[in-house]
C-alpha positions as protocol buffer text, in pm:
chain_id: "A"
residue {
  index: 1
  type: UNK
  ca { x: 2707 y: 1432 z: 2231 }
}
residue {
  index: 2
  type: UNK
  ca { x: 2541 y: 1096 z: 2273 }
}
residue {
  index: 3
  type: UNK
  ca { x: 2772 y: 812 z: 2165 }
}
residue {
  index: 4
  type: UNK
  ca { x: 2491 y: 626 z: 1985 }
}
residue {
  index: 5
  type: UNK
  ca { x: 2416 y: 927 z: 1769 }
}
residue {
  index: 6
  type: UNK
  ca { x: 2782 y: 970 z: 1683 }
}
residue {
  index: 7
  type: UNK
  ca { x: 2796 y: 609 z: 1567 }
}
residue {
  index: 8
  type: UNK
  ca { x: 2526 y: 656 z: 1303 }
}
residue {
  index: 9
  type: UNK
  ca { x: 2612 y: 1009 z: 1190 }
}
residue {
  index: 10
  type: UNK
  ca { x: 2808 y: 1038 z: 863 }
}
residue {
  index: 11
  type: UNK
  ca { x: 3173 y: 1129 z: 897 }
}
residue {
  index: 12
  type: UNK
  ca { x: 3260 y: 1493 z: 830 }
}
residue {
  index: 13
  type: UNK
  ca { x: 3355 y: 1553 z: 468 }
}
residue {
  index: 14
  type: UNK
  ca { x: 3140 y: 1272 z: 328 }
}
residue {
  index: 15
  type: UNK
  ca { x: 2852 y: 1406 z: 119 }
}
residue {
  index: 16
  type: UNK
  ca { x: 2533 y: 1208 z: 103 }
}
residue {
  index: 17
  type: UNK
  ca { x: 2435 y: 1119 z: -253 }
}
residue {
  index: 18
  type: UNK
  ca { x: 2073 y: 1135 z: -371 }
}
residue {
  index: 19
  type: UNK
  ca { x: 1914 y: 817 z: -501 }
}
residue {
  index: 20
  type: UNK
  ca { x: 1886 y: 809 z: -880 }
}
residue {
  index: 21
  type: UNK
  ca { x: 1536 y: 793 z: -1027 }
}
residue {
  index: 22
  type: UNK
  ca { x: 1615 y: 464 z: -1204 }
}
residue {
  index: 23
  type: UNK
  ca { x: 1665 y: 302 z: -860 }
}
residue {
  index: 24
  type: UNK
  ca { x: 1342 y: 441 z: -714 }
}
residue {
  index: 25
  type: UNK
  ca { x: 1109 y: 397 z: -1013 }
}
residue {
  index: 26
  type: UNK
  ca { x: 1058 y: 16 z: -997 }
}
residue {
  index: 27
  type: UNK
  ca { x: 972 y: 34 z: -627 }
}
residue {
  index: 28
  type: UNK
  ca { x: 739 y: 328 z: -683 }
}
residue {
  index: 29
  type: UNK
  ca { x: 556 y: 137 z: -959 }
}
residue {
  index: 30
  type: UNK
  ca { x: 534 y: -172 z: -736 }
}
residue {
  index: 31
  type: UNK
  ca { x: 394 y: 34 z: -446 }
}
residue {
  index: 32
  type: UNK
  ca { x: 144 y: 200 z: -681 }
}
residue {
  index: 33
  type: UNK
  ca { x: 22 y: -137 z: -810 }
}
residue {
  index: 34
  type: UNK
  ca { x: -17 y: -267 z: -455 }
}
residue {
  index: 35
  type: UNK
  ca { x: -215 y: 45 z: -365 }
}
residue {
  index: 36
  type: UNK
  ca { x: -444 y: -1 z: -667 }
}
residue {
  index: 37
  type: UNK
  ca { x: -496 y: -365 z: -577 }
}
residue {
  index: 38
  type: UNK
  ca { x: -584 y: -270 z: -219 }
}
residue {
  index: 39
  type: UNK
  ca { x: -831 y: -5 z: -339 }
}
residue {
  index: 40
  type: UNK
  ca { x: -990 y: -260 z: -572 }
}
residue {
  index: 41
  type: UNK
  ca { x: -1038 y: -516 z: -294 }
}
residue {
  index: 42
  type: UNK
  ca { x: -1173 y: -259 z: -49 }
}
residue {
  index: 43
  type: UNK
  ca { x: -1390 y: -72 z: -297 }
}
residue {
  index: 44
  type: UNK
  ca { x: -1511 y: -304 z: -570 }
}
residue {
  index: 45
  type: UNK
  ca { x: -1464 y: -669 z: -480 }
}
residue {
  index: 46
  type: UNK
  ca { x: -1785 y: -859 z: -408 }
}
residue {
  index: 47
  type: UNK
  ca { x: -1976 y: -595 z: -597 }
}
residue {
  index: 48
  type: UNK
  ca { x: -2048 y: -548 z: -967 }
}
residue {
  index: 49
  type: UNK
  ca { x: -1689 y: -634 z: -1066 }
}
residue {
  index: 50
  type: UNK
  ca { x: -1642 y: -936 z: -841 }
}
residue {
  index: 51
  type: UNK
  ca { x: -1356 y: -1171 z: -928 }
}
residue {
  index: 52
  type: UNK
  ca { x: -1387 y: -1398 z: -625 }
}
residue {
  index: 53
  type: UNK
  ca { x: -1713 y: -1576 z: -547 }
}
residue {
  index: 54
  type: UNK
  ca { x: -1856 y: -1572 z: -198 }
}
residue {
  index: 55
  type: UNK
  ca { x: -1866 y: -1307 z: 70 }
}
residue {
  index: 56
  type: UNK
  ca { x: -1532 y: -1366 z: 244 }
}
residue {
  index: 57
  type: UNK
  ca { x: -1342 y: -1075 z: 87 }
}
residue {
  index: 58
  type: UNK
  ca { x: -1632 y: -837 z: 144 }
}
residue {
  index: 59
  type: UNK
  ca { x: -1661 y: -930 z: 510 }
}
residue {
  index: 60
  type: UNK
  ca { x: -1284 y: -905 z: 561 }
}
residue {
  index: 61
  type: UNK
  ca { x: -1265 y: -547 z: 427 }
}
residue {
  index: 62
  type: UNK
  ca { x: -1613 y: -439 z: 541 }
}
residue {
  index: 63
  type: UNK
  ca { x: -1507 y: -183 z: 802 }
}
residue {
  index: 64
  type: UNK
  ca { x: -1244 y: -41 z: 567 }
}
residue {
  index: 65
  type: UNK
  ca { x: -1513 y: 13 z: 304 }
}
residue {
  index: 66
  type: UNK
  ca { x: -1716 y: 227 z: 543 }
}
residue {
  index: 67
  type: UNK
  ca { x: -1409 y: 409 z: 672 }
}
residue {
  index: 68
  type: UNK
  ca { x: -1309 y: 509 z: 318 }
}
residue {
  index: 69
  type: UNK
  ca { x: -1664 y: 605 z: 221 }
}
residue {
  index: 70
  type: UNK
  ca { x: -1745 y: 321 z: -19 }
}
residue {
  index: 71
  type: UNK
  ca { x: -2111 y: 223 z: -20 }
}
residue {
  index: 72
  type: UNK
  ca { x: -2171 y: -132 z: 74 }
}
residue {
  index: 73
  type: UNK
  ca { x: -2531 y: -202 z: 178 }
}
């Protein structure tokens, strides 16, 4: 057995405990909000629902818009 693998493997007789939902839920909500924010900036910003004036955001996410199938021109 490789000594580096033995160093990170749990000791025999120690059971791994699952993470409780109350510990995961805030991070899952945070990740979901970040994902929605990213989809907004890639899909809708600089369009009909623009919050930021100018074309900088649109040009920054332009290739991502086409990759994800959002119309742009």
